[in-house]
mmCIF file of C-alpha atoms in Angstrom:
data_model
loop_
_atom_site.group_PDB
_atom_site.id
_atom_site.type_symbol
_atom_site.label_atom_id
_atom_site.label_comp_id
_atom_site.label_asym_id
_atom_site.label_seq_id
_atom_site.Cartn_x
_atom_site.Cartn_y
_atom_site.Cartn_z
ATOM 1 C CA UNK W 1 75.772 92.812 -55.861
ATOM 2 C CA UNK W 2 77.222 90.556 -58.881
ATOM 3 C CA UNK W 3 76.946 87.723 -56.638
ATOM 4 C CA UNK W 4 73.428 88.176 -55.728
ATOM 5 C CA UNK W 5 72.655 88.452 -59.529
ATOM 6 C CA UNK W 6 74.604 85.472 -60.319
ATOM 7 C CA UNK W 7 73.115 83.155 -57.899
ATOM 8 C CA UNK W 8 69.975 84.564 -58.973
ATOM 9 C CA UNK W 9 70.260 83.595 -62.444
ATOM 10 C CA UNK W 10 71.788 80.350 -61.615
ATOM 11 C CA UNK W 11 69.356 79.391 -59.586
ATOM 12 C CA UNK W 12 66.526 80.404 -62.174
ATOM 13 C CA UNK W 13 68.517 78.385 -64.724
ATOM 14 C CA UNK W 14 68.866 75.155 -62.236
ATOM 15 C CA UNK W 15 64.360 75.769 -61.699
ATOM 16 C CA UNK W 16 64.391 75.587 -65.540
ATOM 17 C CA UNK W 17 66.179 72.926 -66.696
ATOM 18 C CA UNK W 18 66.204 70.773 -63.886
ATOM 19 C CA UNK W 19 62.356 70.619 -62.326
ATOM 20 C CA UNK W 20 62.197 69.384 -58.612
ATOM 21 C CA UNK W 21 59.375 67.265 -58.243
ATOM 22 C CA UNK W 22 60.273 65.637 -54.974
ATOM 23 C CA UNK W 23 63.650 64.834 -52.950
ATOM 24 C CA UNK W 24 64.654 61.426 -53.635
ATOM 25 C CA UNK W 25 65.606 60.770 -49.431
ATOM 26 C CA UNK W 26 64.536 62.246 -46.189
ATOM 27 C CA UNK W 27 68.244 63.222 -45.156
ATOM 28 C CA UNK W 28 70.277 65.982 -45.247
ATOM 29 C CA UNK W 29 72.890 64.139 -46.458
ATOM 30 C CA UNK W 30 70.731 62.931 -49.214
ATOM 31 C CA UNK W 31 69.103 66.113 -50.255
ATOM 32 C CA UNK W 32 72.687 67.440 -50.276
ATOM 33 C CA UNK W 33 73.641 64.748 -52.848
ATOM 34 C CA UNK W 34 70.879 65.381 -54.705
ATOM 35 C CA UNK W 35 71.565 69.080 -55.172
ATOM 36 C CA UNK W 36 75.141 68.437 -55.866
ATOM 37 C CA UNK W 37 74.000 66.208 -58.911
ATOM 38 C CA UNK W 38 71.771 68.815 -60.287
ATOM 39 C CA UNK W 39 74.847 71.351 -59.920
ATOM 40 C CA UNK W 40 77.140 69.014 -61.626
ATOM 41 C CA UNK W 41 74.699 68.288 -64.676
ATOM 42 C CA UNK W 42 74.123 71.346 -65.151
ATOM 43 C CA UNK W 43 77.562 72.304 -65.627
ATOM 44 C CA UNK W 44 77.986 69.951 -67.794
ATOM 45 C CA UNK W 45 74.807 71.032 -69.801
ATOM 46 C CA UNK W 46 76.589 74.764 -69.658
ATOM 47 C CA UNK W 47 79.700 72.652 -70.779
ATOM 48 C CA UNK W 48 78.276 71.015 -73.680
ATOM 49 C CA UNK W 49 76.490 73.786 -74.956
ATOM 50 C CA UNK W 50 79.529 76.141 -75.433
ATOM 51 C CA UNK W 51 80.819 72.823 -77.390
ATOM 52 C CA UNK W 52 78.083 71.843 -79.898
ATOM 53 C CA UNK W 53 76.588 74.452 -82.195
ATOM 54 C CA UNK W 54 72.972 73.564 -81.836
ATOM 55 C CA UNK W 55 72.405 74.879 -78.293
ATOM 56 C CA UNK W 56 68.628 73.884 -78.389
ATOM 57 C CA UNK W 57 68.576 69.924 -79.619
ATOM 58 C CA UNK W 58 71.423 69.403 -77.554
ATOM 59 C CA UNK W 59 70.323 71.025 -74.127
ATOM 60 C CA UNK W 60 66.514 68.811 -75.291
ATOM 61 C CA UNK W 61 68.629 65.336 -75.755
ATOM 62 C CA UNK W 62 70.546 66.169 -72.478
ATOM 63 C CA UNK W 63 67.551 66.781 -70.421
ATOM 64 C CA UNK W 64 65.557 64.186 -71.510
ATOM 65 C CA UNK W 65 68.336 61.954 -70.400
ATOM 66 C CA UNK W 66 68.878 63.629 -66.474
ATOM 67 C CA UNK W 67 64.779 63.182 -66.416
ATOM 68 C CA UNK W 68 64.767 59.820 -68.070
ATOM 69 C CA UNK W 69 68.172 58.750 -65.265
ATOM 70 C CA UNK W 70 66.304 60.093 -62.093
ATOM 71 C CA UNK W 71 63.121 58.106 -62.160
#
C-alpha cells in the first residue's frame, strides 16, 4: 500500500511541476526519453530544494528554466 501512495504522490507532483502539453516524438523510444527527463529534473528539483532555503523562488527559477529548455 506505501507504494501505491508513493507513486501516487509522485506522480501528482511530476502533473504539477512538470505540465505535459504534448510528446515531443511519435516513438516509444522517444516518449520513454522524454519521461525519463521529466523524472530526472525533477529529482533534481527535489534535490535542490532540500539544499536552498527558499523552497518557493527556487522551485519558480528552476521551472521556468525546464519550460523555457523544452520549447
Amino acid at each position: 500500500m506505501h507504494l501505491c501512495v508513493a507513486s501516487h504522490n509522485l506522480f501528482k507532483q511530476l502533473k504539477q511541476n512538470f505540465p505535459l502539453r504534448y510528446f515531443y516524438g511519435e516513438s516509444a523510444n522517444a516518449i520513454k526519453i522524454q519521461i525519463w527527463v521529466t523524472l530526472i529534473a525533477n529529482l533534481l528539483l527535489m534535490v535542490m530544494q532540500k539544499l536552498f532555503v527558499h523552497h518557493s523562488s527556487v522551485s519558480s527559477v528552476f521551472l521556468a528554466w525546464i519550460i523555457h529548455a523544452a520549447s
